[in-house]
Short mmCIF file of C-alpha atoms in Angstrom, two decimals:
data_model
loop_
_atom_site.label_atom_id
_atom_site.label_comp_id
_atom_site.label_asym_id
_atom_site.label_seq_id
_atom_site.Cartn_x
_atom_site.Cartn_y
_atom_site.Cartn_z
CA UNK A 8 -45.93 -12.42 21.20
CA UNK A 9 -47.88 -11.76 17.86
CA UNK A 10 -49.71 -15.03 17.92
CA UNK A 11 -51.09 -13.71 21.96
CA UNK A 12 -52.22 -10.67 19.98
CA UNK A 13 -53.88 -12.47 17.09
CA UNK A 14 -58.09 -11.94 18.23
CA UNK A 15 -59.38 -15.42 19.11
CA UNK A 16 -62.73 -16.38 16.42
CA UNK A 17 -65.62 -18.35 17.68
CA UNK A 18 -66.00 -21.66 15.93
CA UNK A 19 -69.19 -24.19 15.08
CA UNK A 20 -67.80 -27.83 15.27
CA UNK A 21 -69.46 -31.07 14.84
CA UNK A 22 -67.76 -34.50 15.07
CA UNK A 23 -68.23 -37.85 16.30
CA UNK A 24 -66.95 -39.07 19.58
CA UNK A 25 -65.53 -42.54 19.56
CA UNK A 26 -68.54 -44.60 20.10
CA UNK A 27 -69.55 -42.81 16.40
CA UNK A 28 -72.21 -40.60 18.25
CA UNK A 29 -72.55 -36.97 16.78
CA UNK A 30 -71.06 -34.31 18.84
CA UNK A 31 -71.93 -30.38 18.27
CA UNK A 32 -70.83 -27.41 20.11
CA UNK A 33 -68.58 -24.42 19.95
CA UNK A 34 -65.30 -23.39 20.35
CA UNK A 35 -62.96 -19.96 20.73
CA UNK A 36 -59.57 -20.04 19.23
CA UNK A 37 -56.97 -18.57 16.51
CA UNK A 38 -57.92 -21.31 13.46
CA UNK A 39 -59.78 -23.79 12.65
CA UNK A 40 -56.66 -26.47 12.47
CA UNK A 41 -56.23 -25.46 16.48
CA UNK A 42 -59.98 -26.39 17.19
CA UNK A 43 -59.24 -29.90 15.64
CA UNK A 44 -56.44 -30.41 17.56
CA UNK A 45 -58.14 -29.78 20.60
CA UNK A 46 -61.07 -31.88 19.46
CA UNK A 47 -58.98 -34.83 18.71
CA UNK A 48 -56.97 -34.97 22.49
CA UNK A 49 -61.00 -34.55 23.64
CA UNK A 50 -61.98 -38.15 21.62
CA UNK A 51 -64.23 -36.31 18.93
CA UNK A 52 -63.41 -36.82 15.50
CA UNK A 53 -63.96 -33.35 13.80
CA UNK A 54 -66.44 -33.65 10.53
CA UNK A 55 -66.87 -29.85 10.38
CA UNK A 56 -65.25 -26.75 11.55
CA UNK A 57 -67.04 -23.34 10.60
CA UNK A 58 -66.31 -20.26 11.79
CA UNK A 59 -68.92 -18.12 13.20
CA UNK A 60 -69.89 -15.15 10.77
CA UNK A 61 -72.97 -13.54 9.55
CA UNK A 62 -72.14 -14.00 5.83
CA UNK A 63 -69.20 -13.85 3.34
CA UNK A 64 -70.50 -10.32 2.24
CA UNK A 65 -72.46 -8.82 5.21
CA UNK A 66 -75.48 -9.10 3.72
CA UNK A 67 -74.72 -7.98 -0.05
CA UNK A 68 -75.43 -9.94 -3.04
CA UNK A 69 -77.04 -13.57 -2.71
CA UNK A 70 -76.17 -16.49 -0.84
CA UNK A 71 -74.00 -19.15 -2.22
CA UNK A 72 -75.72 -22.68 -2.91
CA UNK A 73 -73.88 -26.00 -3.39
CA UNK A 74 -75.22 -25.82 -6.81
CA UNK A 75 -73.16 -22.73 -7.63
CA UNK A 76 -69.78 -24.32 -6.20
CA UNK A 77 -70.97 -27.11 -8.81
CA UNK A 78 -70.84 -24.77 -11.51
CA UNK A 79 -67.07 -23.06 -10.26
CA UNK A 80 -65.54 -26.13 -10.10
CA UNK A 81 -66.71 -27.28 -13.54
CA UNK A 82 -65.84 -23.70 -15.78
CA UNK A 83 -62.60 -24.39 -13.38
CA UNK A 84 -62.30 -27.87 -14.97
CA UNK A 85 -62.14 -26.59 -18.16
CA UNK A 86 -60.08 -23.68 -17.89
CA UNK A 87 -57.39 -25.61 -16.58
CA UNK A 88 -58.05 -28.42 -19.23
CA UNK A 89 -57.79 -25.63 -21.86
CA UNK A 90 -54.19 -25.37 -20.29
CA UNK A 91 -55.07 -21.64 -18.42
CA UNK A 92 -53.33 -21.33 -15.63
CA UNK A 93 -54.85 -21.66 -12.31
CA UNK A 94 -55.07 -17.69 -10.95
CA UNK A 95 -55.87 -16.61 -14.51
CA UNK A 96 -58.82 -19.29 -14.32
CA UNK A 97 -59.75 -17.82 -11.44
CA UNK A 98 -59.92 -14.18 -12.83
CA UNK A 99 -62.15 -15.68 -16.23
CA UNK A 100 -64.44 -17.59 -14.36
CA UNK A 101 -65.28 -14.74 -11.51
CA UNK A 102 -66.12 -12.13 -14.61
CA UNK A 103 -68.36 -14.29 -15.74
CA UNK A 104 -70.44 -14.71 -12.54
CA UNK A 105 -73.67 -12.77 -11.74
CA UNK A 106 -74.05 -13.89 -8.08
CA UNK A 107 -71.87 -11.03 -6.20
CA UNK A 108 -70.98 -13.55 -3.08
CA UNK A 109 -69.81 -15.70 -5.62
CA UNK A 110 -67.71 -13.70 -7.07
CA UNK A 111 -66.09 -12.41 -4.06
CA UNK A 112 -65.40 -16.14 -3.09
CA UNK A 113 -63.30 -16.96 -5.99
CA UNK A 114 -61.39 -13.50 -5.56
CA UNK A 115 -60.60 -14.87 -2.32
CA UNK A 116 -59.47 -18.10 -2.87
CA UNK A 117 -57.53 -16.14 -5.70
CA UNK A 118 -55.63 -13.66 -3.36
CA UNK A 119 -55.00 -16.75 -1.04
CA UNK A 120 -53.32 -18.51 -4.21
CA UNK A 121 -51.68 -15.24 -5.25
CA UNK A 122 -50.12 -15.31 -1.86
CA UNK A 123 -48.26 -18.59 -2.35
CA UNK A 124 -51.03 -20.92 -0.76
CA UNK A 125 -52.12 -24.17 -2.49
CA UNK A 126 -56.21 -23.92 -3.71
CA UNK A 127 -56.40 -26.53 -1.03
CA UNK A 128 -55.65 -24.98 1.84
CA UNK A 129 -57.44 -21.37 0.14
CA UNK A 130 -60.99 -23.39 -0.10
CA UNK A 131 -60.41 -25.13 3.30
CA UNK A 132 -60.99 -21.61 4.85
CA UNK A 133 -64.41 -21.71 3.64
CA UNK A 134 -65.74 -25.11 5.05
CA UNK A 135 -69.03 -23.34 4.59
CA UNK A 136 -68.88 -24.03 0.96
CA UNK A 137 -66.07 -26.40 0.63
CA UNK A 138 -66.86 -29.73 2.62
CA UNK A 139 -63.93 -32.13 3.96
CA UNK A 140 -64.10 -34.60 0.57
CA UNK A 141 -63.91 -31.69 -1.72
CA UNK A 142 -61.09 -30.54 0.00
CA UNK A 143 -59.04 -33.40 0.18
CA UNK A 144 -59.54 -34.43 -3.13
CA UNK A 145 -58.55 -30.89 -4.38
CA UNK A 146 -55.51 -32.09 -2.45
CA UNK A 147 -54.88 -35.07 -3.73
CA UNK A 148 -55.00 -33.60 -7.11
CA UNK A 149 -52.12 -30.91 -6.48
CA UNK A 150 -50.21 -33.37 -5.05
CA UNK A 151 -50.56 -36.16 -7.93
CA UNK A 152 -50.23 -33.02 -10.20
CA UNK A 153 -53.65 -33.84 -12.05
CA UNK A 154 -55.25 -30.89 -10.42
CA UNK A 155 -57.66 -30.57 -13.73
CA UNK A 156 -58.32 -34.02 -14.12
CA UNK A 157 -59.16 -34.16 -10.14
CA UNK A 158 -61.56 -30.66 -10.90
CA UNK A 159 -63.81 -32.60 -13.59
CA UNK A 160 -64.06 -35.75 -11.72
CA UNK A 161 -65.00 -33.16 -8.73
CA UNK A 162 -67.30 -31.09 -11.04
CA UNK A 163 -68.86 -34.74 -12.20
CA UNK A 164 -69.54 -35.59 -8.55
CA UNK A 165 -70.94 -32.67 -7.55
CA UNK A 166 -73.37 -32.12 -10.72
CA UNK A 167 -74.85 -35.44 -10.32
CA UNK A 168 -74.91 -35.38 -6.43
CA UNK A 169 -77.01 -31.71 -6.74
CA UNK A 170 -79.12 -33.06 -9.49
CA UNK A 171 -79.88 -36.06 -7.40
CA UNK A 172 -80.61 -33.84 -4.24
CA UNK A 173 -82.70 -32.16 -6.49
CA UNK A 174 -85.02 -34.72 -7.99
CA UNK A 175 -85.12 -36.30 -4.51
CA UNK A 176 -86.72 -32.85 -3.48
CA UNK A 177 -89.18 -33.37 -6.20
CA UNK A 178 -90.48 -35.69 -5.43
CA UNK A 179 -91.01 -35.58 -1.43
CA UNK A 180 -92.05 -31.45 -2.70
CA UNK A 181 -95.39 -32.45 -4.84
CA UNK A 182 -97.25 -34.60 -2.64
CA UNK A 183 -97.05 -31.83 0.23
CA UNK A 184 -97.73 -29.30 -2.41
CA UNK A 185 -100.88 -31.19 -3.68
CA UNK A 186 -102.25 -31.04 0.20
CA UNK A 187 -101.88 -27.60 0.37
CA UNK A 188 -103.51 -26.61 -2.82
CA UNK A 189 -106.31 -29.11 -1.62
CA UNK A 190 -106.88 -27.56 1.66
CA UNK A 191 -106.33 -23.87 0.52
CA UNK A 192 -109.19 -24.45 -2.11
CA UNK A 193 -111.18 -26.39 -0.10
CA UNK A 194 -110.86 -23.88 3.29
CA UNK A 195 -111.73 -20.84 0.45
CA UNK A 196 -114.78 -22.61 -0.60
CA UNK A 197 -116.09 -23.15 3.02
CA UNK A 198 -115.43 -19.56 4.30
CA UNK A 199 -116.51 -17.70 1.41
CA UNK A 200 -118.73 -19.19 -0.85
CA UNK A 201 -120.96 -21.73 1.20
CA UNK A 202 -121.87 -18.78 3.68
CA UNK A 203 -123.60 -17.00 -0.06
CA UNK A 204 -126.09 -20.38 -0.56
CA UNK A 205 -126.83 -20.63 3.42
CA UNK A 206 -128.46 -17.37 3.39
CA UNK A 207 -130.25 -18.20 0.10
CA UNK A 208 -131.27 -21.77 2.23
CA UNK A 209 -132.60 -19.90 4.98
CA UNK A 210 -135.44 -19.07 3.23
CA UNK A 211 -136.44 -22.18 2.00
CA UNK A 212 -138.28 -23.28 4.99
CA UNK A 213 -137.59 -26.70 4.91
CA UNK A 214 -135.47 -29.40 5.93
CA UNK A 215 -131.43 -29.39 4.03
CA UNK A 216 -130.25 -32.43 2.65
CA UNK A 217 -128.05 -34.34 5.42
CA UNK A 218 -124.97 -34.01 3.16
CA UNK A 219 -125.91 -30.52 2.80
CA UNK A 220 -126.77 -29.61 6.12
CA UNK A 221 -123.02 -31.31 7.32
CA UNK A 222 -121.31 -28.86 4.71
CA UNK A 223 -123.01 -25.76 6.00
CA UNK A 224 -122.24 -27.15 9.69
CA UNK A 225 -118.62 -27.63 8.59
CA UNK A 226 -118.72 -24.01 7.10
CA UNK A 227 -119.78 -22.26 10.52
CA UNK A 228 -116.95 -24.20 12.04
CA UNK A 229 -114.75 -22.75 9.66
CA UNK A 230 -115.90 -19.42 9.54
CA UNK A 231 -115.41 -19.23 13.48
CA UNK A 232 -112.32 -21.14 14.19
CA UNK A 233 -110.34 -20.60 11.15
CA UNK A 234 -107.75 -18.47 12.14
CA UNK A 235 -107.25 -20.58 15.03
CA UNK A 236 -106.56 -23.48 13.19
CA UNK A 237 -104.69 -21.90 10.76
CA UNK A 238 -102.48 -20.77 13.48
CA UNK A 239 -102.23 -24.13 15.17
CA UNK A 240 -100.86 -25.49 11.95
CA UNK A 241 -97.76 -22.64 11.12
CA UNK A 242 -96.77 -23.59 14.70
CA UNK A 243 -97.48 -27.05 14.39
CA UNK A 244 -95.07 -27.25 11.51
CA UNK A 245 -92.67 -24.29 12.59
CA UNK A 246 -92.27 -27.29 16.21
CA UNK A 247 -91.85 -29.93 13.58
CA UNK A 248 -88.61 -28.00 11.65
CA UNK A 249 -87.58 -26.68 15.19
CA UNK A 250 -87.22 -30.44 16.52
CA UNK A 251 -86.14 -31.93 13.32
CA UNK A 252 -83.65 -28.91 13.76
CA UNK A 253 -82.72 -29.98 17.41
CA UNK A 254 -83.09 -33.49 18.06
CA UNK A 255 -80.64 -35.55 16.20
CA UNK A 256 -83.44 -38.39 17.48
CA UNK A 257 -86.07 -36.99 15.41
CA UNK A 258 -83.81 -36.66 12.21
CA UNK A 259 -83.10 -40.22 12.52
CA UNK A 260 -86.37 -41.71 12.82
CA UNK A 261 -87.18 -39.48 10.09
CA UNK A 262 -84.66 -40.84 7.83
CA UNK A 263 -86.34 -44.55 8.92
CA UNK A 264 -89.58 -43.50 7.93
CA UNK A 265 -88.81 -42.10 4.84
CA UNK A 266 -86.75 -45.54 3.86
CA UNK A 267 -89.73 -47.40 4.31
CA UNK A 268 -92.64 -45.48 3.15
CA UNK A 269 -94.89 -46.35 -0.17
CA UNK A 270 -93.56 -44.84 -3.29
CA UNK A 271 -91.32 -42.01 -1.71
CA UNK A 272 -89.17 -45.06 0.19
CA UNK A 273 -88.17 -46.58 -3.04
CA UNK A 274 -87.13 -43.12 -3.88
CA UNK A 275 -85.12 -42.45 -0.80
CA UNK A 276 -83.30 -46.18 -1.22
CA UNK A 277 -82.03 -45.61 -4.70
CA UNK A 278 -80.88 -42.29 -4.23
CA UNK A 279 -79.00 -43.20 -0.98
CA UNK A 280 -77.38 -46.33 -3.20
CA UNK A 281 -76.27 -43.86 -5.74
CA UNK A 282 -74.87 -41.75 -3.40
CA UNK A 283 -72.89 -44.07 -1.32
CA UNK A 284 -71.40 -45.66 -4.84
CA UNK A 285 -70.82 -42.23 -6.59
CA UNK A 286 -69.11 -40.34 -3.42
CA UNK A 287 -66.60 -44.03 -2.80
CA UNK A 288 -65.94 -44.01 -6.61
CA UNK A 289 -64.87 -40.48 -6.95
CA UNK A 290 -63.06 -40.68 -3.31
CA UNK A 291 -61.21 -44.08 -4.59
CA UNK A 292 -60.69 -43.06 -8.22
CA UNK A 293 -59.03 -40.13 -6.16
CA UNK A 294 -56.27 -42.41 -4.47
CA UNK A 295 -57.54 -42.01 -1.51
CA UNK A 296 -56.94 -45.34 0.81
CA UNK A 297 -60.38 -47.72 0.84
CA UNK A 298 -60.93 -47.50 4.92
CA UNK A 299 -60.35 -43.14 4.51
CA UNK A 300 -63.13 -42.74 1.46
CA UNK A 301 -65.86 -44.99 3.56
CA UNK A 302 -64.61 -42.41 5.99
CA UNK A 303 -65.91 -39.39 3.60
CA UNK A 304 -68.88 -41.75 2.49
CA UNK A 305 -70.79 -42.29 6.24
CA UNK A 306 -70.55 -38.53 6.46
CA UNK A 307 -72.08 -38.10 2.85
CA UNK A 308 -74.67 -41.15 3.18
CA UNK A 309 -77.87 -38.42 3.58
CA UNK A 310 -79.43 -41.18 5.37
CA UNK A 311 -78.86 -42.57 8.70
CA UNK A 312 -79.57 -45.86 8.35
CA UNK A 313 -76.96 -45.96 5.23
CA UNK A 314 -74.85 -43.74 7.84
CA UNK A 315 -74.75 -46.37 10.68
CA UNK A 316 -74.36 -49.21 7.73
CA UNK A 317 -70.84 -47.75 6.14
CA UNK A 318 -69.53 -47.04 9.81
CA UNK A 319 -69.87 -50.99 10.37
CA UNK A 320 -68.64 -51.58 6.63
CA UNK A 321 -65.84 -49.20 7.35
CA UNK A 322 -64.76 -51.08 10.65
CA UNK A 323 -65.26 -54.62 9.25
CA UNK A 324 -62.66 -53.35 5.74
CA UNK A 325 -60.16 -51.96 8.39
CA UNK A 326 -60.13 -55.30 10.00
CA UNK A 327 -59.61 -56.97 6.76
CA UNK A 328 -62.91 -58.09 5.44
CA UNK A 329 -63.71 -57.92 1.79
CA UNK A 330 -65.55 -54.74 1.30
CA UNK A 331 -68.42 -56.76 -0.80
CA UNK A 332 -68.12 -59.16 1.71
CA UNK A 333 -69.39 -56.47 4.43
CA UNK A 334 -71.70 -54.77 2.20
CA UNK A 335 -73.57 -57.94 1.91
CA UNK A 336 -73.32 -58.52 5.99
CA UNK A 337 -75.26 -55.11 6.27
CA UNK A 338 -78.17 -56.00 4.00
CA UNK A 339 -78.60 -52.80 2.80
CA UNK A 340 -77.46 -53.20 -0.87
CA UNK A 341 -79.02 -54.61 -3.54
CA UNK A 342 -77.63 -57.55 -5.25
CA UNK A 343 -76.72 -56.30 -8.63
CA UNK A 344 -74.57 -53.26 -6.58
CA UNK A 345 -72.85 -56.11 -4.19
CA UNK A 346 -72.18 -58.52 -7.97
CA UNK A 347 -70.51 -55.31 -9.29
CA UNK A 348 -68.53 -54.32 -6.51
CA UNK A 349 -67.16 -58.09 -6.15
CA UNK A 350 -66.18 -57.75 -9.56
CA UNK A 351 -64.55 -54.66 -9.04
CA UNK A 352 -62.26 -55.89 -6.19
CA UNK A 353 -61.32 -58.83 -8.47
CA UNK A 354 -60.58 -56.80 -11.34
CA UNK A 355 -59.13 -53.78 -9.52
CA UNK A 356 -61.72 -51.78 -11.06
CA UNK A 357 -63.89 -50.83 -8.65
CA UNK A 358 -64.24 -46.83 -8.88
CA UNK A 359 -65.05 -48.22 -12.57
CA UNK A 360 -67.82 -50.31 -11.10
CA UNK A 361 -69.12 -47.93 -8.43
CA UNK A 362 -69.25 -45.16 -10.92
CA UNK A 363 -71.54 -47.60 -13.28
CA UNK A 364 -74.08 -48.34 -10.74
CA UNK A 365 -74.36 -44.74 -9.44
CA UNK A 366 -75.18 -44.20 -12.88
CA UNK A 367 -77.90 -47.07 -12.97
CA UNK A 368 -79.84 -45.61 -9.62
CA UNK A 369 -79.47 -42.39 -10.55
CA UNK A 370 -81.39 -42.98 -13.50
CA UNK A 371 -83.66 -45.08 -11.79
CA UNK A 372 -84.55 -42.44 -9.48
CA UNK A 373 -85.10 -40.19 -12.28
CA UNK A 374 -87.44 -42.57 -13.87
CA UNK A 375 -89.18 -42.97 -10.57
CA UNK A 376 -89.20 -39.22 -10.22
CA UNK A 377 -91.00 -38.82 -13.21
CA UNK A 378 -93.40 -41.68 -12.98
CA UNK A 379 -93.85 -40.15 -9.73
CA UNK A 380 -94.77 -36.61 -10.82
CA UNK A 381 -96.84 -38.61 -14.41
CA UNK A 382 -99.03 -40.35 -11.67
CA UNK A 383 -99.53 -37.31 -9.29
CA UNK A 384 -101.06 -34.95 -11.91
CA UNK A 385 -104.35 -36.85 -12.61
CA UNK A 386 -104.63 -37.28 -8.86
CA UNK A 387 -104.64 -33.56 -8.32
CA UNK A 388 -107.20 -33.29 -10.73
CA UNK A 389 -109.36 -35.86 -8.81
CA UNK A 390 -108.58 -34.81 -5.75
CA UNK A 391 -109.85 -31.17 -6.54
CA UNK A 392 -112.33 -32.18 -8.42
CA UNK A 393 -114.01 -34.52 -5.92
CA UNK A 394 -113.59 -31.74 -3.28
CA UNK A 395 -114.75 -28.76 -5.28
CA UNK A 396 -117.27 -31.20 -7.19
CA UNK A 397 -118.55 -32.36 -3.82
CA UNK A 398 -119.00 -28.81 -2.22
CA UNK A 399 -121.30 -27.68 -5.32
CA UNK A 400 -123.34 -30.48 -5.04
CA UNK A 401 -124.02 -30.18 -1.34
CA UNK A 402 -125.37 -26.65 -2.30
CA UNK A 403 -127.58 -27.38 -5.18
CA UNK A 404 -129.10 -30.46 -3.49
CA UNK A 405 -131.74 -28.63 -2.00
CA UNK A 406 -132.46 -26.53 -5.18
CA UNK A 407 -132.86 -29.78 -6.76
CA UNK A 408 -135.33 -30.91 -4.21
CA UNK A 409 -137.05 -27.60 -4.57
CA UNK A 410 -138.03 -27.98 -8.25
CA UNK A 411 -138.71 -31.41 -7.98
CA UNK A 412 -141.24 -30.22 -5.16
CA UNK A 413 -143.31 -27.54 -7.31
CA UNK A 414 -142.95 -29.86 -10.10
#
């Protein structure tokens, strides 16, 4: 009779169905666990659970970002490594935080623990900040009873995962940001300063320049359709987010394109090797069985074309293929990744291995990255510069012509 009267919260799931295609929807019911259990006697193989809320402090304080769970889990790493125990961590590591949300997170998970639950199941009732791997791993770790040597290989694999999320953003960020400056400057110069030497032209009496006379013509254009046009392109790109938002279609394609453009693809290859080898080392270093972490990989590929890959790797290891052996079937990998694995499974060091080239991409995206952001600052400079540069000549061309003629 008290579980009728328990109120019924609305869930967010997403899952795949048994083909591996992405399912989304929603969901009424007492707990998360009861939604997956309904979802699994539908087919669909739950990958998230949220439950629908407006935010962990209804409104208050900031929002929480992955990179602040990074930073949790490592001051909870050391606490615990420092021999602290685990709710007194808890209570040294929330004084010391200044986001608010954060704080009231960890107090949280603290009363949960307090209460005689394991952290695991505390953090799994925030899957908004606590994903499936970190969850099981935190698992894993209580029940191997190296909870604070599970937290620092955690803290590792989340520090390097946000710092590679973040250097990936770098560099797909300053391109788009160079554009914008260019056309900002460029629309300024048009609208506002042009119009000052066509009414100085006007009285010239003579014939403009032709490069002149097509920068004063693209000028008017501006001056009359400009708010038009800067209209078409917030909605152009506000349609762009909403169907990248929408279409799982679009996100894929997206994620081909970006695999195979100039420069930026390289980029986007790396970092999706690193990935893939730093999520299966700290899953397998974990103990958690080969065919379950390729499991926890696919979902944390950030690419769908890596995505699709480890769902065919994971289904040819289940079967009992070599997993170097399938890596190389998917040509995805690079060689020196598929030697090192090999070498791994022979050894029986392979978290050892995966762990060494994560490290190897990750730096190579960082020294792409940089060579990236080294390369794109002189063509900023030339890009303005032959814009700006190009406008002022176009308006002293027929000043020019004018002293040559009383000359």
């Amino acid at each position: 009779m008290a579980q009728k009267q328990q109120e019924k919260k609305k869930f967010i799931w997403e899952g795949k169905d048994r083909s591996g295609k992405i399912k989304k929807g929603d969901m009424s019911a007492l707990s998360s666990a009861l939604v997956k259990t309904q979802l699994r006697s539908q087919g669909i193989s739950p990958t998230k659970v949220v439950q629908e809320r407006k935010s962990l402090l209804g409104g208050k304080g900031k929002s929480i970002k992955p990179m602040d769970i990074s930073i949790f889990t490592r001051q909870l790493a050391v606490m615990m490594k420092a021999g602290v125990p685990l709710v007194q961590s808890f209570d040294i590591v929330s004084e010391g935080l200044a986001n608010e949300s954060m704080k009231e997170l960890v107090l949280k998970i603290k009363t949960e623990v307090e209460g005689g639950s394991s952290f695991a199941y505390a953090i799994k009732q925030h899957p908004l900040y606590f994903d499936d791997l970190f969850c099981s791993l935190v698992e894993s770790g209580e029940q191997s009873g190296a909870l604070e040597t599970m937290l620092d290989r955690i803290a590792t694999y989340k520090e390097k995962t946000e710092a590679l999320k973040a250097k990936l953003k770098k560099a797909l960020n300053y391109p788009i940001a160079v554009l914008v400056i260019a056309a900002v400057v460029t629309g300024i110069l048009l609208i506002k300063v042009v119009p000052q030497f066509e009414s100085v032209f006007a009285g010239f009496g003579a014939e403009l320049p032709a490069f002149t006379q097509m920068v004063i013509n693209l000028s008017e254009f501006m001056q009359a359709w400009w708010f038009i046009i800067l209209i078409s392109i917030i909605a152009i790109g506000y349609s762009f987010s909403q169907v990248l938002k929408r279409s799982e279609k679009a996100r894929n394609q997206l994620d081909r394109i970006l695999l195979k453009a100039p420069v930026v693809g390289k980029i986007t290859y790396d970092s999706s090797v690193a990935r893939y080898c730093r999520t299966l080392s700290t899953t397998f270093a974990a103990g958690v069985p080969l065919v379950e972490a390729l499991d926890s990989v696919s979902g944390a590929a950030g690419n769908v074309v890596f995505t699709n890959a480890i769902n065919k790797i994971k289904e040819d290891v289940s079967s009992g293929t070599q997993l170097n052996h399938s890596m190389k079937q998917s040509g995805l990998f690079p060689p020196m990744c598929l030697q090192m694995v090999a070498i791994g499974e022979e050894s029986g060091a392979l978290d050892e291995m995966l762990d060494k080239v994560a490290t190897h991409f990750e730096a190579e995206v960082d020294n792409a990255v940089d060579g990236l952001t080294s390369l794109m600052e002189p063509i900023i400079m030339s890009v303005l510069g032959v814009l700006v540069g190009g406008l002022i000549i176009a308006m002293y061309l027929p000043i020019f012509q004018l002293g040559k003629t009383i000359g």
